Amino acid sequence: MTIDFDRELNPAQREAALHMGGPVLVIAGAGSGKTRTIVYRLAHLVQTHVSPENILLLTFTRRASQEMLHRAGVVLGRPLTGASGGTFHSFAYSVLRRNAVEAGYPQGLTLMDRSDSEDLLGELKAHLDLGRGDRSYPKRATLADIITKSRNKELSIGGILDREAYHLLPYQADVERLAEEYRKAKRAQGLMDYDDLLFELERLLLEHPEIRDQLRRRYPFVMVDEYQDTNLVQARLVRLLAGDSGNVMAVGDDAQSIYAFRGAVVANILEFPQHFQNAKLIRLEQNYRSTQPILDLTNVVLAGAQMKFDKHLFTERTGGARPRIIQTLSDQSQAVQAVSIITDMASRHPLHEIAVLFRAGYQSYPLEVALTRAGLPYRKYGGVRFHEAAHVKDILAYLRLAANPADMLAWQRVLGFLKGVGGKTANKIATALLAGDTASLDKHKKRFPDLNPLLGELDALRRLNHAPAAALDRAMSFYAPSLVTLYPDDYPKRQAGLEQLSQIVVNYKSIEDFLADLCLDGTQTEDDRTENAIVLSTVHSAKGLEWRGVILIDLVEDRFPSKKAMQRQEDMEEERRLMYVACTRAKDELALIVPGSVFNRFNNCREPAVTSPFVTELPDTVADRYTETYTGGLRRNDEKLRPGIMTRDDGYLAPVICPEPVRRPAYEPGARPVSAAAAPRAQYDAAPPPKSSMDSAQSKFGLCEHKIFGQGKIVAEIPPDKYRVNFPGFGLKVIVKAYVKLL
């Protein structure tokens, strides 16, 4: 069967597919037909009388290699029987099993899966008597994560903890001891975990050059997909298998290297020409996914990278609208605007062809609530759905009891947080509470000293039913020690998720309404969601996927890029690559949303947000910019305002946003968080919400209501026709009297 490469491939793809001699690096831009190029290269090799048995295709999933080999067989007209295709780990296992004696496993070797590894670590932990009686001690899964990251990144245990789990640093010595005992136990029992496969194969090839040379003769043609995702040992294995000038083809995109947290090293692909003599470099730049206006924006994002292979994506899809950059008033109104954009896109695309992307899973929480209220189905990838997260369920259980003291499930959950109270005991206490069994309840109070303070807290929360923001703040403060105890391994991450509740709650006037919107989830079945639902996804989970319309949210500093990444240049470079990956998921439409302010519950006011540098550097030539008005509409920035207009149609003049934000330290394990709720408890004893210092001296003024900012407290009159009003969640604002309703 003759293959017409000129018709099937573009010039760059054809050059890569027909390459035969020596190392070659194929830089495949997003949507440039990378898989197609590999498939035709496989077919070309066999067509030119290379035996399939002499081809080794290394990928990151077994499915990917099988698909490529199958498609190559279809192109060729016959199957590639005998070709070796699979993951690095599966290839390593096959070689080690055939050479078990040389590898130091004369009795054979047994491969452990993740659960086996955790079980062994648990046994060793018990044998070493580590963590006995310490409820904050890292769980087996966390210990396994730390050890495997240390292996894959080739960093010390201390280095991993310092960079990724600083709150677990007190356990560093224990983890180091456990890791060493784990290594010894595996060797003594002839066991290997997935990480061992790669390092043991490397050791085998270095200590037994005859086996290495045998593999080189067997596989004179080596191909590696997604080379930007290789870690250090994987790159060394490729060099050992191919030699300095062998027929190795590495395919990937340095601009899509976004898995450093898994151990991927972008330097592997950037330094490929230095590692392999006379390596040829081929760029795939023609894009088959996105419109040119979208690619114009992504090219600007790429241009800002410090270390990269230059590339300029282009397409024959020259039409299409320019991307939109939308500046919203706040992170609250961002969710409303996102729903509006989704509704607009849905008039042109099916719901499942619309995606909202974000840097971290918790950032979609306000949007999930807004979508539920709008009756729009969604499915989420990367992080659990908001109302399904365990820590969110925990904090909502307190509020559920404030709204409904007969909620048995909430009682069981909250009582289970008390020291010494298990499931059966929690059920007995809850039954006594609901039955009004004072005698039994008194016995439980004597046995469990923490029960009485809990009941007092719940009584206080009930008096705050019409001040849900204050109720949530109090509940979060009370729950903080339990958060650390229940989730010692990742409580800082969960705390960030709970912060989103503080942004959502300010929109509600009662706890009941707040809970209703959080818990309502429509009636769609899982099949319905899969077929016709908006996609919410972290950028990491979105890699390799595409949609007609894409919306990126939270494009401000500390969120995208993340706060942690802004401290190191190499991390900022990866954040830029994340931005590139996110934007290149869009086929037809792209919208970027930048909230103008974010709510800081520690200061109980809004703070200005700093626009993401990846957005700031975008010129007006690649995007249309819009600003949200105080009536909820959008105004194009290039539209001229009518002269002489002093106020907007809602009477709003000037917001007062925290001029000097107070930065308080994050709380430590066992300590209560510093927050508005950590103020003297007496301020919560009365039903009204806590008053600010601005309120206290202005008691002669009453309440008012504004159609945008809701209910607020008038704190001053500004002659001749204005009020200064304190709106919960929005802070102080100066409003024309005619635009507020006195209550």
XYZ file of C-alpha atoms in Angstrom, residues 20-735:
716
model
C 15.273 8.196 9.219
C 18.841 8.739 10.379
C 19.986 10.229 13.667
C 18.247 11.933 16.566
C 15.386 14.347 15.907
C 13.361 16.594 18.188
C 9.862 17.474 17.016
C 8.456 20.539 18.755
C 4.721 20.077 18.295
C 2.711 23.188 19.081
C -0.772 22.819 20.536
C -3.238 21.338 18.051
C -0.569 20.811 15.417
C -1.243 17.136 14.634
C 1.399 15.539 16.845
C -0.247 12.129 17.012
C -0.826 12.084 13.258
C 2.871 12.768 12.694
C 3.937 9.897 14.958
C 1.459 7.529 13.274
C 2.782 8.287 9.795
C 6.366 8.027 10.970
C 5.653 4.537 12.313
C 4.029 3.586 9.018
C 6.948 5.023 7.039
C 9.521 3.057 9.030
C 7.756 -0.251 8.352
C 7.143 0.684 4.724
C 10.901 1.188 4.293
C 11.545 -2.369 5.541
C 12.227 -1.619 9.209
C 10.925 -4.613 11.158
C 8.236 -3.654 13.694
C 10.247 -5.628 16.240
C 12.997 -3.014 15.910
C 10.717 -0.140 16.956
C 10.218 0.995 20.563
C 7.426 3.520 21.185
C 7.386 4.998 24.699
C 4.312 6.940 25.820
C 2.733 8.008 29.102
C -0.365 5.837 28.804
C -0.805 2.327 27.457
C -3.885 3.481 25.584
C -1.931 6.152 23.683
C 0.666 3.675 22.413
C -1.988 1.141 21.392
C -3.932 3.786 19.508
C -0.856 4.998 17.625
C 0.219 1.497 16.640
C -3.317 0.636 15.542
C -3.658 3.780 13.433
C -0.262 3.171 11.866
C -1.436 -0.317 10.913
C -4.544 1.138 9.284
C -2.438 3.611 7.282
C -0.007 0.874 6.285
C -2.694 -1.667 5.502
C -1.338 -4.320 7.868
C -0.787 -4.527 11.652
C 2.541 -3.622 13.201
C 2.906 -7.039 14.812
C 5.936 -7.238 17.076
C 6.370 -3.513 17.696
C 7.001 -2.653 21.360
C 4.756 0.109 22.603
C 3.889 1.126 26.128
C 4.778 3.267 29.105
C 8.243 3.705 30.555
C 7.143 1.633 33.533
C 5.749 -1.283 31.535
C 8.874 -1.407 29.373
C 11.099 -1.343 32.471
C 9.118 -4.162 34.070
C 9.445 -6.380 31.006
C 13.230 -5.871 30.828
C 13.766 -6.391 34.553
C 11.645 -9.524 34.587
C 13.691 -11.046 31.748
C 16.932 -10.114 33.533
C 15.903 -10.660 37.154
C 19.121 -12.414 38.159
C 21.356 -9.666 36.756
C 19.115 -7.063 38.402
C 19.689 -8.700 41.791
C 16.400 -10.559 42.139
C 17.371 -14.246 41.735
C 14.099 -15.427 43.251
C 12.105 -13.247 40.891
C 10.486 -9.936 41.601
C 6.989 -8.883 42.611
C 5.509 -5.575 41.576
C 3.488 -3.649 44.163
C 0.635 -1.367 43.248
C -0.162 1.813 45.152
C -2.353 0.113 47.755
C 0.393 -2.469 48.410
C 2.880 0.346 48.982
C 0.576 2.060 51.441
C -0.044 -1.199 53.293
C 3.693 -1.839 53.651
C 4.274 1.706 54.876
C 1.487 1.226 57.404
C 3.090 -1.958 58.730
C 6.497 -0.282 58.998
C 4.974 2.757 60.712
C 3.401 0.501 63.327
C 6.606 -1.547 63.725
C 8.647 1.612 64.291
C 5.968 2.903 66.704
C 5.621 6.172 64.804
C 2.696 8.503 65.350
C 1.036 6.556 68.137
C -1.671 8.756 69.677
C -0.949 11.629 67.288
C -4.135 12.375 65.308
C -2.248 14.900 63.192
C 0.294 12.329 62.006
C 0.449 12.037 58.196
C -1.721 9.280 56.774
C -0.252 6.367 54.803
C -1.334 7.853 51.478
C 0.412 11.120 52.299
C 3.573 9.322 53.383
C 3.547 7.408 50.094
C 3.086 10.657 48.164
C 6.030 12.309 49.891
C 8.329 9.339 49.317
C 7.371 8.926 45.656
C 7.803 12.653 44.991
C 11.217 12.492 46.601
C 12.165 9.641 44.260
C 10.674 11.117 41.077
C 12.028 14.616 41.621
C 15.296 13.250 43.039
C 15.056 15.632 45.978
C 15.459 14.971 49.680
C 12.446 14.360 51.905
C 13.171 17.682 53.581
C 13.246 19.449 50.230
C 9.832 18.046 49.288
C 8.292 19.020 52.622
C 9.779 22.487 52.537
C 8.414 23.224 49.066
C 5.117 21.357 49.054
C 4.000 20.456 52.591
C 5.642 22.874 54.985
C 3.073 22.080 57.687
C 4.462 18.529 57.858
C 8.091 19.591 58.440
C 7.918 18.575 62.133
C 7.637 14.975 60.900
C 10.651 15.141 58.563
C 12.892 12.860 60.636
C 10.138 10.261 60.923
C 9.431 10.271 57.183
C 13.140 9.944 56.384
C 13.440 6.985 58.735
C 10.313 5.407 57.289
C 11.570 5.877 53.709
C 14.817 4.104 54.530
C 13.045 1.183 56.226
C 10.659 1.004 53.273
C 13.622 0.695 50.892
C 15.191 -2.077 52.959
C 11.929 -4.006 53.320
C 11.314 -3.982 49.554
C 14.789 -5.259 48.792
C 14.601 -7.984 51.436
C 11.229 -9.237 50.154
C 11.955 -8.954 46.408
C 9.387 -6.197 45.983
C 9.326 -3.205 43.657
C 7.001 -0.235 43.432
C 6.468 1.790 40.258
C 9.290 4.214 41.062
C 11.751 1.357 41.577
C 11.100 0.089 38.049
C 12.737 3.101 36.437
C 15.698 3.375 38.796
C 16.343 -0.362 38.815
C 16.314 -0.441 35.002
C 18.811 2.412 34.940
C 21.057 0.566 37.395
C 20.798 -2.620 35.335
C 21.828 -0.844 32.116
C 24.741 0.912 33.816
C 26.067 -2.182 35.614
C 25.520 -4.550 32.668
C 26.574 -2.858 29.426
C 25.991 -6.115 27.552
C 22.257 -5.881 28.319
C 22.254 -2.227 27.309
C 23.962 -3.023 23.995
C 21.540 -5.893 23.398
C 18.595 -3.518 23.788
C 20.200 -1.002 21.437
C 20.551 -3.678 18.779
C 16.964 -4.819 19.346
C 15.536 -1.280 19.194
C 17.524 0.850 16.720
C 14.460 3.137 16.388
C 13.202 4.707 19.604
C 10.269 7.133 19.693
C 9.140 9.043 22.793
C 5.832 10.914 22.981
C 5.170 13.890 25.324
C 8.882 14.295 25.965
C 8.255 17.504 27.918
C 6.631 15.373 30.635
C 9.652 13.139 31.287
C 11.398 13.286 34.635
C 15.138 13.070 35.182
C 15.465 9.282 35.246
C 13.235 8.823 32.184
C 15.428 11.187 30.160
C 18.541 9.290 31.285
C 16.918 5.997 30.233
C 16.252 7.385 26.747
C 19.913 8.320 26.432
C 21.011 4.885 27.632
C 18.726 3.131 25.144
C 19.513 5.321 22.142
C 23.121 6.337 22.662
C 24.462 9.791 21.867
C 23.603 9.676 18.179
C 21.014 6.932 17.806
C 17.772 7.008 15.856
C 15.690 8.555 18.619
C 12.701 10.791 17.916
C 11.389 12.856 20.816
C 8.057 14.552 20.250
C 6.597 17.165 22.554
C 6.077 20.828 23.300
C 8.177 22.670 25.839
C 5.324 25.178 26.154
C 3.051 22.418 27.477
C 5.345 21.211 30.257
C 2.995 21.720 33.225
C 3.611 18.702 35.441
C 6.576 19.754 37.562
C 4.575 18.717 40.628
C 4.789 15.134 39.321
C 8.510 15.405 38.643
C 8.475 16.494 34.980
C 11.565 18.514 34.036
C 11.177 20.969 31.160
C 14.980 21.061 30.781
C 14.843 17.538 29.321
C 13.238 18.773 26.112
C 15.017 22.131 26.078
C 18.420 20.431 26.349
C 17.711 17.582 23.932
C 19.996 19.099 21.223
C 22.851 19.201 23.761
C 22.364 15.601 24.863
C 22.191 14.096 21.360
C 24.865 14.786 18.743
C 23.707 16.523 15.547
C 20.062 16.390 16.602
C 17.653 17.751 14.000
C 14.985 20.203 15.168
C 11.589 20.266 13.432
C 8.767 22.622 14.459
C 5.103 21.816 13.929
C 3.441 25.232 13.974
C 0.337 24.850 11.834
C -2.642 24.563 14.170
C -5.767 22.593 13.259
C -7.853 23.470 16.334
C -8.164 27.180 16.983
C -9.006 30.269 14.960
C -6.204 32.705 14.138
C -7.439 35.399 16.576
C -7.091 32.894 19.426
C -3.639 31.860 18.226
C -2.571 35.514 17.995
C -3.235 35.815 21.717
C -1.480 32.562 22.614
C 1.550 33.580 20.569
C 1.873 36.692 22.748
C 1.641 34.547 25.878
C 4.434 32.315 24.540
C 6.612 35.259 23.580
C 7.047 36.187 27.237
C 8.711 32.885 28.176
C 12.368 33.129 29.192
C 13.499 29.625 28.155
C 11.770 28.176 25.113
C 11.948 27.000 21.525
C 10.628 29.845 19.412
C 7.431 28.966 17.597
C 4.620 30.891 15.940
C 1.304 29.100 15.695
C -0.783 29.750 12.607
C -3.874 28.270 11.009
C -5.960 28.364 7.880
C -8.973 29.217 10.097
C -8.480 32.944 9.667
C -12.009 34.036 10.660
C -13.625 34.156 14.090
C -14.076 36.696 16.842
C -11.200 38.079 18.856
C -10.837 36.832 22.435
C -12.555 38.891 25.133
C -10.911 40.213 28.297
C -13.574 41.105 30.855
C -12.824 43.159 33.960
C -15.503 42.469 36.565
C -16.153 44.457 39.716
C -15.291 41.570 41.998
C -14.857 37.832 42.311
C -18.561 37.705 43.260
C -19.807 39.329 40.081
C -17.298 37.245 38.096
C -19.518 34.180 38.573
C -22.565 36.100 37.343
C -20.705 37.327 34.265
C -19.406 33.815 33.568
C -22.972 32.480 33.592
C -23.978 35.277 31.227
C -21.147 34.409 28.823
C -22.032 30.721 29.010
C -25.656 31.523 28.181
C -24.497 33.553 25.195
C -22.144 30.813 23.969
C -24.895 28.223 24.418
C -26.855 29.942 21.652
C -24.098 28.822 19.259
C -22.625 25.665 20.824
C -23.907 22.626 22.778
C -23.327 22.912 26.524
C -20.716 20.145 26.502
C -18.688 22.231 24.011
C -18.304 25.025 26.593
C -15.671 24.877 29.335
C -14.687 27.097 32.250
C -11.060 26.631 33.288
C -9.296 27.678 36.490
C -5.962 27.266 38.236
C -7.198 25.406 41.345
C -10.303 23.324 42.026
C -11.709 25.550 44.775
C -11.844 28.576 42.463
C -14.978 27.269 40.766
C -17.060 27.176 43.960
C -18.889 30.526 43.447
C -19.519 29.565 39.824
C -20.933 26.176 40.817
C -23.469 27.950 43.016
C -24.323 30.427 40.241
C -24.788 27.639 37.689
C -27.035 25.722 40.057
C -29.178 28.813 40.637
C -29.417 29.331 36.874
C -30.426 25.700 36.344
C -27.417 24.977 34.127
C -25.967 21.435 34.444
C -22.218 21.025 34.790
C -19.586 18.362 35.361
C -16.281 19.043 37.043
C -12.783 17.684 36.523
C -9.903 18.321 38.905
C -11.128 18.642 42.479
C -14.491 17.481 43.776
C -17.750 19.319 43.234
C -18.166 22.064 45.804
C -21.007 20.576 47.837
C -19.363 17.116 47.797
C -16.078 18.193 49.449
C -15.827 16.719 52.955
C -14.605 19.924 54.627
C -17.386 21.938 52.993
C -19.935 19.412 54.246
C -18.376 19.753 57.707
C -18.785 23.521 57.961
C -22.252 23.443 56.409
C -23.349 20.929 59.059
C -23.013 23.662 61.699
C -25.196 26.003 59.653
C -27.709 23.244 58.940
C -28.188 22.814 62.667
C -28.585 26.557 63.082
C -31.394 26.454 60.531
C -32.885 23.100 61.560
C -32.092 21.687 65.035
C -33.816 18.416 64.064
C -31.292 17.607 61.319
C -30.093 14.179 62.497
C -27.430 13.777 59.802
C -25.895 17.148 60.648
C -25.874 16.267 64.366
C -24.037 13.030 63.663
C -21.437 14.788 61.544
C -20.756 17.639 63.986
C -20.745 15.436 67.093
C -18.250 13.155 65.381
C -15.683 15.985 65.508
C -15.567 15.816 69.314
C -12.649 14.010 70.905
C -13.562 10.457 71.867
C -16.923 10.475 70.093
C -17.372 7.742 67.491
C -20.258 7.040 65.159
C -22.379 5.050 67.619
C -21.844 7.527 70.436
C -22.660 10.454 68.160
C -25.930 8.755 67.263
C -26.800 8.266 70.969
C -26.047 11.920 71.799
C -28.054 13.165 68.824
C -30.985 10.950 69.797
C -30.907 12.318 73.352
C -30.780 15.898 72.058
C -33.727 15.465 69.731
C -35.757 13.588 72.361
C -35.040 16.167 75.048
C -33.593 13.445 77.288
C -31.915 15.726 79.843
C -30.649 12.907 82.031
C -28.845 11.121 79.205
C -27.544 14.423 77.882
C -26.054 15.357 81.259
C -24.209 12.028 81.339
C -22.766 12.676 77.907
C -21.680 16.181 78.929
C -19.760 14.775 81.889
C -18.105 12.145 79.724
C -17.270 14.505 76.858
C -16.168 17.972 78.090
C -16.234 19.415 74.538
C -19.965 18.782 74.143
C -21.181 21.745 76.189
C -19.081 24.340 74.267
C -20.417 22.873 71.013
C -24.018 23.258 72.128
C -23.283 26.840 73.172
C -21.831 27.607 69.751
C -24.876 26.171 68.008
C -27.193 28.291 70.180
C -25.208 31.387 69.177
C -25.384 30.417 65.508
C -29.178 30.132 65.675
C -29.387 33.742 66.830
C -27.464 34.720 63.685
C -29.950 33.210 61.230
C -30.452 36.545 59.447
C -26.734 37.338 59.485
C -25.354 34.365 57.527
C -21.954 35.989 56.917
C -21.412 36.435 60.670
C -22.711 32.927 61.317
C -20.320 31.399 58.809
C -17.399 33.376 60.208
C -18.159 32.136 63.705
C -18.645 28.552 62.558
C -15.342 28.585 60.637
C -13.476 29.883 63.668
C -14.969 27.168 65.888
C -14.308 24.484 63.272
C -10.667 25.470 62.595
C -9.071 23.092 65.153
C -11.190 20.226 63.806
C -10.079 21.039 60.256
C -6.454 20.578 61.276
C -7.228 17.388 63.193
C -9.466 15.797 60.576
C -7.298 16.678 57.571
C -3.739 17.072 58.876
C -2.164 16.225 55.545
C -3.706 18.985 53.438
C -5.624 21.368 55.680
C -3.988 24.522 54.170
C -5.417 23.574 50.771
C -8.847 22.865 52.256
C -8.778 26.175 54.125
C -8.350 27.960 50.797
C -11.469 26.197 49.572
C -13.453 27.308 52.622
C -12.470 30.912 51.959
C -14.707 30.760 48.896
C -17.707 30.302 51.175
C -17.027 33.721 52.674
C -17.313 35.264 49.223
C -20.557 33.465 48.453
C -22.380 34.030 51.737
C -22.411 37.852 51.540
C -25.075 37.594 48.842
C -27.617 36.053 51.240
C -29.919 37.404 53.925
C -30.644 34.146 55.731
C -28.895 30.876 56.471
C -31.793 28.940 54.916
C -31.432 30.656 51.545
C -27.665 30.172 51.629
C -27.963 26.449 52.327
C -30.671 25.965 49.726
C -28.526 27.305 46.900
C -25.496 25.289 47.983
C -27.375 22.018 48.260
C -29.673 22.185 45.240
C -28.081 20.259 42.408
C -30.792 19.764 39.816
C -32.236 16.423 38.781
C -30.011 15.434 35.878
C -28.683 11.903 35.800
C -25.001 11.244 35.313
C -25.702 10.240 31.719
C -27.443 13.563 31.118
C -24.491 15.423 32.581
C -22.061 13.625 30.343
C -24.069 14.284 27.203
C -25.093 17.888 27.725
C -23.364 19.723 30.543
C -20.923 22.593 30.876
C -17.400 21.466 31.721
C -15.635 22.934 34.757
C -11.991 21.925 34.887
C -8.612 22.775 36.288
C -6.113 23.600 33.558
C -4.064 20.527 34.408
C -7.073 18.262 33.874
C -7.904 20.049 30.608
C -4.595 19.271 28.882
C -5.180 17.307 25.692
C -8.856 18.345 25.488
C -10.634 21.016 23.447
C -13.946 22.895 23.378
C -15.722 25.334 21.072
C -15.908 27.980 23.772
C -13.512 28.420 26.709
C -13.714 30.826 29.654
C -10.775 31.400 32.014
C -11.571 32.848 35.437
C -9.659 34.384 38.355
C -6.895 35.856 36.222
C -5.326 37.845 39.056
C -2.113 37.529 41.020
C -2.134 34.888 43.770
C -4.759 32.907 41.837
C -3.387 32.643 38.291
C -0.438 32.727 38.689
C -0.715 31.078 42.080
C 0.664 32.797 45.141
C 3.309 30.125 45.633
C 4.508 30.315 42.035
C 5.158 34.053 42.251
C 8.046 33.418 44.618
C 10.258 31.540 42.136
C 11.073 32.342 38.514
C 10.990 28.720 37.353
C 7.520 28.318 38.840
C 6.351 31.495 37.118
C 7.578 30.045 33.842
C 5.406 26.985 34.400
C 2.422 29.220 35.232
C 2.915 30.901 31.859
C 2.880 27.518 30.184
C -0.354 26.744 32.055
C -1.838 29.926 30.611
C -0.778 28.829 27.124
C -2.317 25.382 27.600
C -5.553 26.923 28.883
C -5.945 29.336 25.970
C -5.129 26.738 23.323
C -8.033 24.538 24.470
C -10.403 26.959 22.681
C -11.507 26.275 19.126
C -13.813 29.207 18.320
C -14.281 31.492 21.323
C -12.112 32.532 24.244
C -12.987 34.788 27.192
C -10.646 35.816 30.011
C -12.199 37.179 33.232
C -10.273 39.439 35.626
C -12.014 40.265 38.934
C -11.249 43.804 40.076
C -11.416 43.023 43.782
C -11.452 40.012 46.065
C -13.030 39.580 49.470
C -10.647 39.223 52.408
C -12.579 37.718 55.277
C -9.699 38.364 57.678
C -10.209 42.118 57.207
C -13.944 41.782 56.466
C -13.690 43.988 53.385
C -12.743 43.976 49.735
C -9.205 44.425 48.512
C -8.091 45.474 45.047
C -6.898 42.544 42.951
C -3.800 42.830 40.781
C -4.390 41.715 37.207
C -2.419 38.641 36.163
C 0.792 39.608 34.353
C -0.200 37.208 31.583
C -3.211 39.422 30.893
C -1.483 42.758 31.469
C 1.053 42.052 28.731
C -1.622 41.317 26.112
C -1.911 44.220 23.653
C -5.280 45.590 22.553
C -4.573 44.224 19.080
C -5.214 40.630 20.195
C -8.322 41.029 22.371
C -11.423 43.145 22.944
C -11.555 44.524 26.469
C -14.750 45.023 28.457
C -15.458 46.468 31.900
C -18.394 45.539 34.070
C -20.568 48.510 35.016
C -22.303 48.938 38.346
C -25.593 47.925 36.757
C -24.146 44.519 35.872
C -23.704 45.213 32.167
C -20.491 45.255 30.132
C -18.976 48.289 28.396
C -16.295 48.021 25.749
C -13.236 49.937 26.860
C -12.844 51.675 23.523
C -16.341 53.194 23.750
C -16.319 56.869 24.670
C -18.370 58.014 27.656
C -20.720 60.960 27.195
C -19.148 64.157 28.568
C -20.615 65.732 31.670
C -21.809 62.504 33.305
C -20.942 62.602 37.000
C -22.690 59.469 38.268
C -23.730 56.133 36.869
C -27.343 55.079 36.673
C -27.170 53.429 40.096
C -25.964 56.576 41.856
C -22.600 55.042 42.709
C -19.720 57.503 43.032
C -16.629 56.050 44.660
C -15.900 52.870 46.605
C -13.724 52.844 49.690
C -11.629 49.680 49.476
C -9.197 48.655 52.202
C -6.452 51.255 51.630
C -3.845 49.418 53.670
C -4.730 45.715 53.856
C -3.567 44.098 57.062
C -1.711 40.873 56.280
C -2.162 38.412 59.117
C -0.150 35.182 59.339
C -1.786 31.882 58.439
C -2.779 29.806 61.417
C -0.675 26.925 62.623
C -1.751 23.393 63.540
C -3.713 23.427 66.754
C -4.200 27.193 66.763
C -7.361 29.107 65.949
C -7.156 31.103 62.723
C -6.774 34.842 62.982
C -9.964 36.202 61.471
C -12.877 38.483 62.054
C -14.396 35.637 64.054
C -11.451 35.637 66.449
C -12.568 38.982 67.876
C -14.152 39.052 71.353
C -16.993 36.568 71.417
C -19.404 39.041 73.019
C -19.932 40.744 69.683
C -21.822 37.670 68.457
C -24.156 37.310 71.410
C -26.803 39.588 69.946
C -28.827 38.731 66.857
C -27.645 41.583 64.535
C -24.408 41.065 62.600
C -21.200 42.388 64.125
C -20.766 46.136 63.738
C -17.651 47.733 62.369
C -15.865 50.588 64.103
C -17.361 52.906 61.477
C -20.884 51.869 62.581
C -20.569 52.286 66.301
C -20.384 56.074 66.405
C -23.201 56.604 63.930
C -26.155 54.939 65.642
C -28.502 57.790 64.700
C -28.509 56.579 61.102
C -30.541 53.591 60.005
C -30.431 50.937 57.334
C -30.878 51.406 53.614
C -31.049 49.220 50.523
C -29.302 49.616 47.164
C -30.262 47.644 44.076
C -26.679 46.514 43.419
C -25.010 46.353 46.837
C -28.027 45.206 48.838
C -28.724 46.201 52.424
C -26.273 48.486 54.209
C -25.806 50.714 57.246
C -25.737 54.497 56.766
C -22.724 55.737 58.720
C -22.636 59.384 57.651
C -24.522 62.020 55.700
C -22.559 64.028 53.142
C -24.361 67.269 52.290
C -26.155 68.082 50.220
C -27.383 64.809 48.723
C -25.170 61.817 49.566
C -24.736 59.084 52.199
C -21.686 57.093 53.196
C -22.929 53.530 53.532
C -21.251 50.388 54.858
C -22.395 47.415 52.741
C -21.477 43.959 54.143
C -18.988 42.350 51.788
C -18.458 45.526 49.747
C -17.187 47.970 52.362
C -17.843 51.724 52.522
C -19.334 53.484 49.522
C -20.575 57.011 48.801
C -24.068 56.876 47.273
